């Protein structure tokens, strides 16, 4: 796959990068930078990004087709080291704006 998404927390509070479809969470302290990339061979990737206070949710699609969700991805730090789900989570909870129902 070709393409990656650099993400940097330029804010003053922690940011949760939430990667779908498995709901993996990676926490970025102010000043932290990571890169989200698809894993595997194939075409190019398109990133669908939703942002709410302190939360960034990302879906990856093969060749921009929403019917072709890319399930395997990796997040790496500035040195290129792969990060594990829950990176810097500690006792934090994922912010709720994406999980509230609005009627």
XYZ file of C-alpha atoms in Angstrom:
103
model
C 0.000 0.000 0.000
C 1.133 3.516 -0.688
C 0.462 6.451 1.595
C 0.726 7.435 5.220
C -0.771 10.007 7.544
C 1.534 12.059 9.773
C -0.200 13.168 12.975
C 1.230 15.731 15.395
C -0.350 16.995 18.588
C 0.211 20.744 18.431
C -2.340 21.361 21.173
C -1.844 21.793 24.896
C -3.731 18.650 26.020
C -3.309 14.932 25.244
C -4.821 13.735 21.950
C -6.277 10.271 21.389
C -5.616 8.868 17.906
C -8.322 6.232 17.430
C -7.634 3.860 14.503
C -10.520 1.859 13.041
C -11.852 -0.746 12.379
C -10.505 -2.288 15.595
C -10.684 0.833 17.773
C -6.987 0.923 18.589
C -6.017 3.959 20.670
C -2.705 5.805 20.715
C -2.219 8.792 23.020
C -0.130 11.746 21.937
C 1.128 14.206 24.518
C 1.569 17.828 23.367
C 4.469 17.905 20.905
C 4.314 14.175 20.061
C 4.284 13.125 16.402
C 3.447 9.724 14.881
C 2.739 8.279 11.443
C -0.213 6.036 10.559
C 0.427 3.668 7.646
C -1.372 0.719 6.042
C 0.287 -2.697 6.203
C 0.411 -4.818 3.071
C 0.681 -4.637 -0.681
C -1.820 -3.177 -3.088
C -3.042 0.200 -4.235
C -3.070 3.519 -2.524
C -4.806 4.411 0.713
C -7.286 7.164 1.489
C -7.722 8.308 5.085
C -11.139 9.342 6.418
C -10.614 11.544 9.471
C -13.101 12.708 12.087
C -12.013 15.141 14.788
C -13.625 16.052 18.101
C -12.170 17.627 21.218
C -9.102 15.590 22.220
C -9.997 12.773 19.778
C -9.055 11.983 16.185
C -10.676 8.925 14.590
C -9.227 7.520 11.345
C -10.458 4.909 8.854
C -8.224 3.667 6.028
C -9.736 2.763 2.635
C -8.066 1.035 -0.299
C -8.049 3.277 -3.385
C -10.615 5.570 -1.718
C -13.371 2.911 -1.848
C -15.397 2.947 1.410
C -16.326 -0.673 0.731
C -12.665 -1.682 0.986
C -11.683 -1.012 4.596
C -8.006 -1.593 5.307
C -7.915 -3.543 8.545
C -4.163 -3.804 9.035
C -2.283 -0.629 9.863
C 0.561 0.496 12.069
C 1.419 3.600 14.023
C 5.092 4.500 14.347
C 6.848 7.164 16.387
C 9.221 9.801 14.990
C 12.095 7.279 15.055
C 10.056 4.742 13.037
C 9.440 2.422 15.993
C 6.036 0.656 15.831
C 3.746 1.541 18.738
C 1.312 -0.793 20.492
C -2.402 -0.152 20.980
C -2.838 1.778 24.235
C 0.399 3.732 23.745
C 0.622 6.230 26.676
C -2.994 5.502 27.691
C -2.351 4.943 31.375
C -5.671 5.222 33.210
C -7.222 7.532 30.592
C -10.552 6.760 28.991
C -11.311 7.392 25.340
C -13.169 10.725 25.040
C -16.882 10.279 24.459
C -18.021 12.604 21.638
C -18.022 9.825 19.022
C -19.992 7.473 21.221
C -22.898 9.709 22.233
C -26.146 9.359 20.344
C -27.666 12.569 19.102
C -31.396 12.530 18.455
